[in-house]
XYZ file of C-alpha atoms in Angstrom:
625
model
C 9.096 81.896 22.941
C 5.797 80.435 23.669
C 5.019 79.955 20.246
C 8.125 78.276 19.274
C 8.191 76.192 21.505
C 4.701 74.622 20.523
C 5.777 74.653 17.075
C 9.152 72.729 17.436
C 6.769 70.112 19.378
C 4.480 70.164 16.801
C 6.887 69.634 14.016
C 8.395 67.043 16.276
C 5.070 65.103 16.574
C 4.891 65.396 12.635
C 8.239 63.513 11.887
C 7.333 60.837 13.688
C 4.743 59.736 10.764
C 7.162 61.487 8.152
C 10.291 59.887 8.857
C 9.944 58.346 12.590
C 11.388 59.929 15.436
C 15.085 58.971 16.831
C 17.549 60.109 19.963
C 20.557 61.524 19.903
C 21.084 60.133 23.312
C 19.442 58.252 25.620
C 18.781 58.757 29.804
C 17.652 55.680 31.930
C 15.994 56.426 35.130
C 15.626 53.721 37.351
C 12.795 52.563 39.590
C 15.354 53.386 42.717
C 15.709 56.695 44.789
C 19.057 57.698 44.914
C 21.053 58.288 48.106
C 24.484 60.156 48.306
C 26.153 60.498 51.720
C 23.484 58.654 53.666
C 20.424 60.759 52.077
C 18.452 60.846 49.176
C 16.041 64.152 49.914
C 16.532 67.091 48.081
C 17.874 70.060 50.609
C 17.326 73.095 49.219
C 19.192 74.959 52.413
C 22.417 73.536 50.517
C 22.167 74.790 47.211
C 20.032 77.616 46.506
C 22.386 80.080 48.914
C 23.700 83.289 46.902
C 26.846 85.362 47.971
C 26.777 88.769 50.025
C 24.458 89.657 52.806
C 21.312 91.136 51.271
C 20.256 95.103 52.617
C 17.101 94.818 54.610
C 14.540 96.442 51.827
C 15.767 93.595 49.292
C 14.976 90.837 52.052
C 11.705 90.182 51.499
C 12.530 89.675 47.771
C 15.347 86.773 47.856
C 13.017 85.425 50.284
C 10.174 85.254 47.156
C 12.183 83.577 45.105
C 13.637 81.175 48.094
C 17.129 82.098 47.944
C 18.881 83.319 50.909
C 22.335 85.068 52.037
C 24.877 81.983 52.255
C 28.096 84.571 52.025
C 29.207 87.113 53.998
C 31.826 88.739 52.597
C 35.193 90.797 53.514
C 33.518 91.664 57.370
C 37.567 92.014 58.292
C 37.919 94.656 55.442
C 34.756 96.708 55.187
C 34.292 99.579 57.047
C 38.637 99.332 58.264
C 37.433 96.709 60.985
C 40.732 95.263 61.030
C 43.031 98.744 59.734
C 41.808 100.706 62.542
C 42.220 97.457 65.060
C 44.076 99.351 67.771
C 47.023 97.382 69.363
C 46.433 95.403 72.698
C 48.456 97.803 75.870
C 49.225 94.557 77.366
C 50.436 92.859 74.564
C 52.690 94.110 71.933
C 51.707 92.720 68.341
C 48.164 91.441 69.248
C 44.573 93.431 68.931
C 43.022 94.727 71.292
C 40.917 92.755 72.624
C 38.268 94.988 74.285
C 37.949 96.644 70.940
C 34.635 94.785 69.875
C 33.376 94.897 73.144
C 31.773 98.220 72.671
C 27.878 97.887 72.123
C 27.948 100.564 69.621
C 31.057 99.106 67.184
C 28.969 96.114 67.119
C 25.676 97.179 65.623
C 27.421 99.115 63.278
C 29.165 96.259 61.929
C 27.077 93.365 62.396
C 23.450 94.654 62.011
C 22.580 93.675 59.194
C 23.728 90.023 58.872
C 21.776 89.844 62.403
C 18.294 91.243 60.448
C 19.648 88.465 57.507
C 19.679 85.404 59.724
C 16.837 86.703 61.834
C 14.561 86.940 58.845
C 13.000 83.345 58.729
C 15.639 80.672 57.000
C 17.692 78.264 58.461
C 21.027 80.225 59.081
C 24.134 78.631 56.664
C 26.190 81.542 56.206
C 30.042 81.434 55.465
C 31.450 84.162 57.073
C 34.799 84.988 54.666
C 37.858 87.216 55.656
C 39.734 88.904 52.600
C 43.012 88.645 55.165
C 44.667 91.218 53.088
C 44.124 94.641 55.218
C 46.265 95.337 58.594
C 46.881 97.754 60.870
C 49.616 99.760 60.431
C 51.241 99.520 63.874
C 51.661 94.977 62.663
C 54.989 93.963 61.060
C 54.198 92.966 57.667
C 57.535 93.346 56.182
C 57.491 89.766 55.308
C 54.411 90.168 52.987
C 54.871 93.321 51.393
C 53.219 95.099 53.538
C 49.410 92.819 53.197
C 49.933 90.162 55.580
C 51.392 90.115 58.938
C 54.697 88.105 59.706
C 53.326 87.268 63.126
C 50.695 84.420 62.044
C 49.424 83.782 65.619
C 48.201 87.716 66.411
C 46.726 87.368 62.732
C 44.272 84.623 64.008
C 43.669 86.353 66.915
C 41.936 88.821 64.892
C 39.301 86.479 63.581
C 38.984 84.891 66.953
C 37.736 88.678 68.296
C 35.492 89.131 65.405
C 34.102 85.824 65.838
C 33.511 86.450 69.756
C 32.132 89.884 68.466
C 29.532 88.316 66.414
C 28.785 86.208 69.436
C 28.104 88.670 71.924
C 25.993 90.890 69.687
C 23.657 88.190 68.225
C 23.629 86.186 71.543
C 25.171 83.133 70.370
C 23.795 83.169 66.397
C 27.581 82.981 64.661
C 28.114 81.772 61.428
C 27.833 78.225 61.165
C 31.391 78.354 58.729
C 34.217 80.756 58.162
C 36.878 80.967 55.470
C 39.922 82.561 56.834
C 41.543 84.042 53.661
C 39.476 84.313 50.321
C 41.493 82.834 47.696
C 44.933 82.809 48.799
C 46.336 81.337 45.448
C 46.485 84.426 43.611
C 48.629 86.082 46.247
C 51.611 83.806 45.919
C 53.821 87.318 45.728
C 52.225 88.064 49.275
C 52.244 84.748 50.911
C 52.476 80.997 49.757
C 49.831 78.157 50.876
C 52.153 77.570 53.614
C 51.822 80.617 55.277
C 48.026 80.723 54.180
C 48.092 77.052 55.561
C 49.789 78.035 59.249
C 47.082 80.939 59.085
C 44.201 78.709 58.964
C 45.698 75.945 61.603
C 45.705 78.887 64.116
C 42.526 80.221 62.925
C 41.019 76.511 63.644
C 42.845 76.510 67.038
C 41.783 79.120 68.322
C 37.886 79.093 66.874
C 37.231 75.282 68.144
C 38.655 76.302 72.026
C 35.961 78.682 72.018
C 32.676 78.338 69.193
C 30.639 75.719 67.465
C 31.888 76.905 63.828
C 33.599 74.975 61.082
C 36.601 76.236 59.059
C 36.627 76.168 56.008
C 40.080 75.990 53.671
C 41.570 76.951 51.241
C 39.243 78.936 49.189
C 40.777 78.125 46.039
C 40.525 79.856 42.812
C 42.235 79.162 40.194
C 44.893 76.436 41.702
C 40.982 74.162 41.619
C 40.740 74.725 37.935
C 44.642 74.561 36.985
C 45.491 71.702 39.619
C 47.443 70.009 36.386
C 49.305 72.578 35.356
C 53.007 72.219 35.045
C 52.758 68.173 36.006
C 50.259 68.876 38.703
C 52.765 71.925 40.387
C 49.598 73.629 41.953
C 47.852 70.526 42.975
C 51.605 69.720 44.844
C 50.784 73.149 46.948
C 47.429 72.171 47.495
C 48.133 68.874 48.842
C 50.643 70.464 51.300
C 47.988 72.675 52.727
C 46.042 70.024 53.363
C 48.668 67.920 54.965
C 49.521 70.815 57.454
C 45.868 71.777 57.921
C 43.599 67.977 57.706
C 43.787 67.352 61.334
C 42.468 71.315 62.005
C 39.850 72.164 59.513
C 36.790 71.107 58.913
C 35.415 71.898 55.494
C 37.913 72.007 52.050
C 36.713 74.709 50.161
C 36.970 76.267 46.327
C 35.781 78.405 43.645
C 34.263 77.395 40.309
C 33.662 79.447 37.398
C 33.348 79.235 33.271
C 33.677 82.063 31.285
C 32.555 83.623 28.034
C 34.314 84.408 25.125
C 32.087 86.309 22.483
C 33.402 86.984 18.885
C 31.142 88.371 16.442
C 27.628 86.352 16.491
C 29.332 83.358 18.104
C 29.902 82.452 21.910
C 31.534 79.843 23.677
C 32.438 78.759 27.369
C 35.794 77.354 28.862
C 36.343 76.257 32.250
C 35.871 74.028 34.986
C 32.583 72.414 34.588
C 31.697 69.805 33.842
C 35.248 67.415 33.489
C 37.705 69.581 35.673
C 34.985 70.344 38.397
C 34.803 66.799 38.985
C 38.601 65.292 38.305
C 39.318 68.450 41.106
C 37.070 66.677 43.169
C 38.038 63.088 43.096
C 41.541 64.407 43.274
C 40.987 66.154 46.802
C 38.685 63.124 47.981
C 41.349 60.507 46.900
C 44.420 62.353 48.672
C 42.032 62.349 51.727
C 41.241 59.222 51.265
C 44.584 58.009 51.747
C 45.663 60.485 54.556
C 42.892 59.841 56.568
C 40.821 57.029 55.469
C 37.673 59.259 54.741
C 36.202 61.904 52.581
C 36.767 65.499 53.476
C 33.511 67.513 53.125
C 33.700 70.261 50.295
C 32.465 73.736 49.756
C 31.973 75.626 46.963
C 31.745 79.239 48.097
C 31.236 80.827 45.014
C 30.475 78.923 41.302
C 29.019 80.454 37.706
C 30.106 82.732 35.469
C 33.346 85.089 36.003
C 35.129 86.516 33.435
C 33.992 88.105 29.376
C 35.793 88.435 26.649
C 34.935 90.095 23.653
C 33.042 92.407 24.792
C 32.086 94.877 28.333
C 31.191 92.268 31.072
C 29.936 95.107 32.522
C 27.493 96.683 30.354
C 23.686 95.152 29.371
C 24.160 92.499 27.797
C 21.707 89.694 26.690
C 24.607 87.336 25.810
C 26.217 88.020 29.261
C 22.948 87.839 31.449
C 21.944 84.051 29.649
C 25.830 83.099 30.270
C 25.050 83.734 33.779
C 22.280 81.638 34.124
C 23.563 79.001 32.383
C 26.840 78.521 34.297
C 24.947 78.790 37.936
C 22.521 76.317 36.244
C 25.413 73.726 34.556
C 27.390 74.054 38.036
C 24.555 73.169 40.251
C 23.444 70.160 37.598
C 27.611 68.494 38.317
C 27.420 69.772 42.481
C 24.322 67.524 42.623
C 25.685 64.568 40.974
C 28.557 64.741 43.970
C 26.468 65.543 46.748
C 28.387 62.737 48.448
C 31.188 65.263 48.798
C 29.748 68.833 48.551
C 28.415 69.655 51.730
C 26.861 73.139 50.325
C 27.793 75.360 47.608
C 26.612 79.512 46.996
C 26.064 80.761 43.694
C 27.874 83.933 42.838
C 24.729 86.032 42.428
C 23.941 88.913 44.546
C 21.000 90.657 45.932
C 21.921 94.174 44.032
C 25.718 94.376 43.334
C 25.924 98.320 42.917
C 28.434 100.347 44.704
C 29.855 104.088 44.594
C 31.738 103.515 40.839
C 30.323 100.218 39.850
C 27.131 100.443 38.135
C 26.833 96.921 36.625
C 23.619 94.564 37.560
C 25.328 91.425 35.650
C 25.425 89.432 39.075
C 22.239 91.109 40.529
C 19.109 89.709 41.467
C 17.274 92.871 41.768
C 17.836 96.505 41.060
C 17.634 98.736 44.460
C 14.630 99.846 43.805
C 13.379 95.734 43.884
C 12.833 94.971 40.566
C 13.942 91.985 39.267
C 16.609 91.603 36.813
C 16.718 88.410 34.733
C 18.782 86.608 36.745
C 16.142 85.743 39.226
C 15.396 82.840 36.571
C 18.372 80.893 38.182
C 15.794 80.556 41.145
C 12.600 80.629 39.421
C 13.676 77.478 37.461
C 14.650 75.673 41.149
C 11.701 76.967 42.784
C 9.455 74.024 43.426
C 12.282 71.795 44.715
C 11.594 72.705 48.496
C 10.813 69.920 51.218
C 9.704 66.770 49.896
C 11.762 66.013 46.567
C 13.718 63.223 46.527
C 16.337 62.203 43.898
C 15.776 59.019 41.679
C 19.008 57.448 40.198
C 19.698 58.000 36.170
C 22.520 56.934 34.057
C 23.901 58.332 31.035
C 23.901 56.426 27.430
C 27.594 54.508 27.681
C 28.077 55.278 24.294
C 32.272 56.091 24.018
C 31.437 59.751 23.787
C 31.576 62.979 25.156
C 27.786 63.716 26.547
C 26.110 66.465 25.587
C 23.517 66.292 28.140
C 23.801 65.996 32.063
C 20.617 64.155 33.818
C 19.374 64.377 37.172
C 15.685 63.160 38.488
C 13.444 63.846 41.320
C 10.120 62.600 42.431
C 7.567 64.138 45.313
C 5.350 61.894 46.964
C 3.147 64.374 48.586
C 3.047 65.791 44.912
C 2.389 62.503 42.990
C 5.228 63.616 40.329
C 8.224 62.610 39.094
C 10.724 65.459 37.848
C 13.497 64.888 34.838
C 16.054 67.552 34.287
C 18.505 68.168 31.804
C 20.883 70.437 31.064
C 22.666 70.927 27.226
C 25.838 71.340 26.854
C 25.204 71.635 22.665
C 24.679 74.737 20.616
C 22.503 72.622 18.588
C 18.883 71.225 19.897
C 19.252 67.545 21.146
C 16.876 65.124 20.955
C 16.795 62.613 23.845
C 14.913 59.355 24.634
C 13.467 59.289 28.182
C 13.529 55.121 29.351
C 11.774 54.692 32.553
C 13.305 50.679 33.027
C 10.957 48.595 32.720
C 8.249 50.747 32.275
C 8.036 51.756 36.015
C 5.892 54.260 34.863
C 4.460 54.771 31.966
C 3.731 58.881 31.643
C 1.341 59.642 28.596
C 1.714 63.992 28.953
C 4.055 66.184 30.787
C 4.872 69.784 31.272
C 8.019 71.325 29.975
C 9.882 74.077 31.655
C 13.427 75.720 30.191
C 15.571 78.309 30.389
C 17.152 78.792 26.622
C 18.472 81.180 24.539
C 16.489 83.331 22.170
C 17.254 85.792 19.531
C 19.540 88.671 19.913
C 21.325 86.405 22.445
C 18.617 87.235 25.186
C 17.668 84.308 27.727
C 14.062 83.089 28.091
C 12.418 80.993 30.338
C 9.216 78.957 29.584
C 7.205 77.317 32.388
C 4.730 74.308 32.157
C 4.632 74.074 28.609
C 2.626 70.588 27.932
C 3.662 68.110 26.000
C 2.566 65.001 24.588
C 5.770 62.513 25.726
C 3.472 59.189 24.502
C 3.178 60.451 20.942
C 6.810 61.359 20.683
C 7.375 57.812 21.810
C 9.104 58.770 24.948
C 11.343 61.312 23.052
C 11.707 65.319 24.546
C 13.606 67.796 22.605
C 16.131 70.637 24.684
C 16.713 73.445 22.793
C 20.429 74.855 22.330
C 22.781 75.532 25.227
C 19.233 74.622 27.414
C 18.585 73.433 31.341
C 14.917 72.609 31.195
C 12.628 69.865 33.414
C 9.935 67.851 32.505
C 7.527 66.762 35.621
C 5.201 63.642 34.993
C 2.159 63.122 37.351
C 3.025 59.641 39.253
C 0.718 58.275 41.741
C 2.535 57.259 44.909
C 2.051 53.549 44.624
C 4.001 53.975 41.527
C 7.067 55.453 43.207
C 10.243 53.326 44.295
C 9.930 50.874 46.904
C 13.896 50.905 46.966
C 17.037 52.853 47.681
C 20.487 53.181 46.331
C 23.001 53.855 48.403
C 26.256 55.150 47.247
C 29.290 54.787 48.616
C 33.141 56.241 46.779
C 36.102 53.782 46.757
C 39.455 55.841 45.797
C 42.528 54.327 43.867
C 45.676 53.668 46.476
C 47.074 56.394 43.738
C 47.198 60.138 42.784
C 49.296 61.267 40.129
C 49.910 57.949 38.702
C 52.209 58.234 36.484
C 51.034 56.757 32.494
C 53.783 54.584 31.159
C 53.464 54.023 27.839
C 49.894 53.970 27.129
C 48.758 51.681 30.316
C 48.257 53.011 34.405
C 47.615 51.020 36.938
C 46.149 51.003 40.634
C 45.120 49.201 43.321
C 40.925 49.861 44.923
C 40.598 48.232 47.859
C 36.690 47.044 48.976
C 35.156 45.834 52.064
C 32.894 42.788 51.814
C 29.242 43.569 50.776
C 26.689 42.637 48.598
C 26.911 45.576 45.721
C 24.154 46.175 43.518
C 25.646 48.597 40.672
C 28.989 50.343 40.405
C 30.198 52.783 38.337
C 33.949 53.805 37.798
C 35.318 57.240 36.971
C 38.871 57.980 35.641
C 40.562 61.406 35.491
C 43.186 62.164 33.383
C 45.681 65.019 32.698
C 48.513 65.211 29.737
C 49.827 68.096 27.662
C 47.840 70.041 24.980
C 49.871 68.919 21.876
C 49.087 65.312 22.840
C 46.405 63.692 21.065
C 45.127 60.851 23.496
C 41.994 59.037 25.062
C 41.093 56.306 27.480
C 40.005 53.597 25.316
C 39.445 50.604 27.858
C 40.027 49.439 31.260
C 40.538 46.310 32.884
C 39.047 45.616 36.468
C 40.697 42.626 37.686
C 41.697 41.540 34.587
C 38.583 41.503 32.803
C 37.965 44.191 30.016
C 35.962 46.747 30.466
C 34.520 48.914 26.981
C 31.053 50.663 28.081
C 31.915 54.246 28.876
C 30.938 57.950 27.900
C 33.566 61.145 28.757
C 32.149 64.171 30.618
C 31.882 66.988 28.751
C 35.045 68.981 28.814
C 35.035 72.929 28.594
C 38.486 73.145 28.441
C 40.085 76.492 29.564
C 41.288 79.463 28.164
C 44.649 79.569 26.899
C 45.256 75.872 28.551
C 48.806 73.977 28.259
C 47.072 70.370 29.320
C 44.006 68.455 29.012
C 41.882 66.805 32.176
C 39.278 65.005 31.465
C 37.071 62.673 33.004
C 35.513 58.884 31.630
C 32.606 57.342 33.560
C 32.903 53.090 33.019
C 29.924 50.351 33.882
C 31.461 48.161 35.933
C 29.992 44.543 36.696
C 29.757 44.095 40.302
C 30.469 40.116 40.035
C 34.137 41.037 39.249
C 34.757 42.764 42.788
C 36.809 41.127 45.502
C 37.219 41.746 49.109
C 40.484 43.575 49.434
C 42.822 44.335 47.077
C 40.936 45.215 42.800
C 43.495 45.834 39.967
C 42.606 48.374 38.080
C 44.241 49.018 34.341
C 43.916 51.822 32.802
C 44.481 51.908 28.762
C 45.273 54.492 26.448
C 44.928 54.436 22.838
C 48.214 55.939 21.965
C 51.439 56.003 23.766
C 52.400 58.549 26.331
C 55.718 60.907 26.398
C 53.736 62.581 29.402
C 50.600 62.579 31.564
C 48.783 61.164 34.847
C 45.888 59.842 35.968
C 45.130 62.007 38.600
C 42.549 59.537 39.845
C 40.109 56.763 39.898
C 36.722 56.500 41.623
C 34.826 53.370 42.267
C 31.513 54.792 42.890
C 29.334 52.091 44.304
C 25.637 50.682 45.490
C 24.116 49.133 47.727
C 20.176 48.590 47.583
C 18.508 49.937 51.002
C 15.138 49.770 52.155
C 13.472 53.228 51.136
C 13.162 55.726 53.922
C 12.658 59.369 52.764
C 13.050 61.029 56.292
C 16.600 60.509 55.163
């Protein structure tokens, strides 16, 4: 791969005097560090967390690639904690609640996640319950035998684990807890209302007693199908968080692509990039209206789930880059909303085998401690520790679907600045890098990507150098790549600035398009606004053929837009997608904006499902932030 890479360079460098070089697309980045929900620093305590605590020989080896346990998973069900709960004497219905008293009981069951937070990272963990396995002696007759009808003696269990934990680590809990992982699929054992009453007693109970934060629903696929059946699942959704917004703390879901191989050819469907974010805006918006503020979200497991076409199970090149790529493309769209995500944990796990499950596809390492290629999911994010900070880009407005997703970064205790992108193509893209205004001026760089090679296998290249001057700013990602390019940048040459951005919701959800026009209402404070930038999400039926073609804001027309790129999903009745519009900040009023959205055919069905005035301030730079 080394060699091919320096010969697709070279060529590159060749067709400049040949034919002259041109882009495909084109990413700004601005002289201005970026801020999202107050800060603009890089934290890699929120995003490079995998799932599953990690066994104590395999410590050591997360710990060299600076990932750490952010999951711990199914505590309630493992080892029958909650089956063989015996029944409180005193109180018929409840647990026992001397049970986890017992010094014994508790280093058997909570050992090892005390050896995982006590091995030298800040502690994050999400402690999750599967909710699923009861004792016998509870009346679950209600639930078919999985759930118990009495919700109250159901928290109560969580409440004595918690305390549990407590005692035995001397106060070290699990700073979050999801009460029930993914309750969606289990409609035929209880409905989000139940699930919803669960997690209001769960909060109760928790917040008389601990310093923890619950965290709610734990969606699966309800995030990714919100829209289907004229937003039926979303409707659920929304009454969980009616029931449970004054109670929990954290909203949290699952996001996941998967691959479909046929033959020699692959693609991916799912949520990223368009439905990750419309589900996102959609659950910010409603609590935006309910409460006036943004709800802090969790993503407790993202990347790749299911294969089709072939064994998900067995070795598989194709399988192992798909699995990289997704935890890659998902982290490239969660830091693009870190105004909402609070933290998010890659499904990857420290060594996934198990009596009858031989499979390393989600593994880091193999028992034994040798690494398995997924360890390039970290190796790629490895320098981004302490001192990164992110520098705002835009996207070419173009009226297209982009192909490539930008972030940037700059250090200045490292004198560089950092561009990453990440392809969404099967085809190599060629993209022109425009530092405005010449803020800096970088003559070489070094390239490092994670691609795909022959036979399917992934391959990851680091600090490959490159001659960006020659190339006239141009860089080149191979297909279906994520790949950064760092430029050496003295400090003095660094922003002087910040943006600060701040999310403005429609009064709307679900907004019904009537004929081929929607409308809504944004209301602003007064403010001095630098930028803006406004995002529309959309959902109608498959055998529609439709697109946002222009907006007005306040009656003036607005034309300069690009569409996220949309994955689709398998077998999907509707489409949701996602337009990002420049918006002039001279047309803003204090109060009341009309917004229009326009279609470019007529509509028998369909809703905007939101709109998001994303906008910014200018700051005085402080990186402590």
């Amino acid at each position: 791969m080394l060699t091919k890479m320096k010969w697709t360079l070279v060529c590159f460098t060749l067709s400049l005097s040949i034919d002259g070089l041109y882009s495909e697309t084109t990413v700004t980045i601005h002289p201005q560090w970026l801020a999202q929900g107050g800060s603009a620093r890089y934290d890699s305590n929120r995003w490079n967390k995998h799932n599953g605590l990690d066994r104590t020989s395999l410590i050591p080896n997360c710990r060299s690639i600076r990932t750490d346990s952010g999951r711990w998973n199914n505590r309630d069900y493992n080892d029958r904690l909650f089956q063989d709960w015996p029944e409180d004497p005193n109180r018929s219905g409840y647990p026992d609640p001397n049970y986890l008293k017992n010094a014994t009981k508790q280093k058997e069951l909570f050992s090892l996640y005390l050896a995982n937070i006590n091995s030298g990272y800040e502690n994050d963990v999400i402690m999750m319950s599967r909710a699923l396995n009861w004792p016998n002696w509870m009346n679950q007759s209600g639930h078919e035998g999985q759930f118990p009808n009495n919700v109250d003696a159901a928290a109560e269990f969580l409440m004595l684990m918690v305390q549990g934990v407590y005692d035995f680590t001397e106060g070290q809990i699990p700073p979050y807890i999801e009460p029930i992982n993914e309750p969606d699929p289990k409609f035929n054992i209880l409905n989000l209302t139940t699930a919803a009453m669960f997690h209001k007693s769960v909060a109760e109970k928790l917040h008389a007693r601990f310093n923890i934060k619950v965290a709610g629903p734990t969606l699966d696929g309800f995030a990714r199908n919100s829209d289907r059946n004229n937003f039926t699942d979303w409707k659920k959704v929304a009454n969980f968080m009616d029931i449970t917004m004054d109670f929990l703390d954290v909203f949290s879901f699952h996001s996941y692509n998967s691959l479909t191989v046929s033959g020699k050819s692959h693609k991916f469907a799912g949520m990223n990039e368009a439905r990750l974010v419309a589900f996102v805006d959609l659950v910010e918006s409603y609590a935006s209206q309910k409460t006036g503020k943004i709800i802090p979200l969790v993503i407790s497991e993202y990347g790749r789930d299911i294969v089709l076409g072939i064994d998900k199970f067995a070795p598989s090149g194709i399988v192992d880059f798909s699995t990289i790529y997704q935890a890659n493309a998902h982290r490239f769209t969660q830091l693009g909303l870190r105004e909402y995500i609070d933290r998010a944990v890659v499904f990857l796990l420290a060594n996934e085998k198990y009596p009858g499950h031989d499979s390393l596809n989600w593994s880091l390492f193999t028992r034994q401690g040798n690494a398995t290629r997924m360890v390039d999911v970290f190796k790629f994010w490895y320098k981004f520790a302490s001192g990164y900070y992110f520098i705002r880009t835009t996207s070419q407005y173009d009226e297209q679907e982009r192909a490539v997703s930008p972030l940037a970064m700059s250090s200045p205790s490292n004198n560089e600045t950092i561009v990453l992108l990440h392809s969404y193509s099967q085809k190599s893209k060629s993209v022109k890098l425009d530092f405005e205004d010449d803020w800096i001026k970088p003559t070489t760089g070094a390239a490092t990507c994670i691609t795909i090679k022959d036979e399917w296998y992934p391959v990851i290249t680091f600090n490959e150098p490159f001659d960006i001057q020659k190339a006239q700013g141009m860089v080149e990602l191979p297909p279906e790549a994520t790949c950064h390019f760092t430029f050496k940048t003295p400090s003095h040459q660094l922003p002087s600035v910040t943006l600060n951005e701040t999310t403005y919701y429609g009064a709307d959800t679900l907004i019904p398009i009537k004929g081929n026009v929607a409308l809504t209402v944004i209301s602003l404070p007064t403010g001095q606004y630098h930028s803006a930038r406004l995002r529309v999400s959309a959902s109608w039926p498959i055998n529609e053929t439709n697109s946002v073609s222009y907006l007005t804001f306040n009656l003036h027309r607005l034309d300069s837009f690009y569409k996220l790129y949309d994955a689709n999903m398998i077998e999907s009745t509707t489409f949701w997608e996602v337009w990002e519009f420049a918006v002039t900040t001279s047309l803003f009023v204090t109060g009341a904006n009309q917004v229009q959205i326009h279609f470019s055919n007529n509509m028998t069905a369909g809703h905007v499902s939101s709109v998001a005035l994303v906008t910014a301030k200018l700051v005085p730079s402080d990186l402590k932030s």
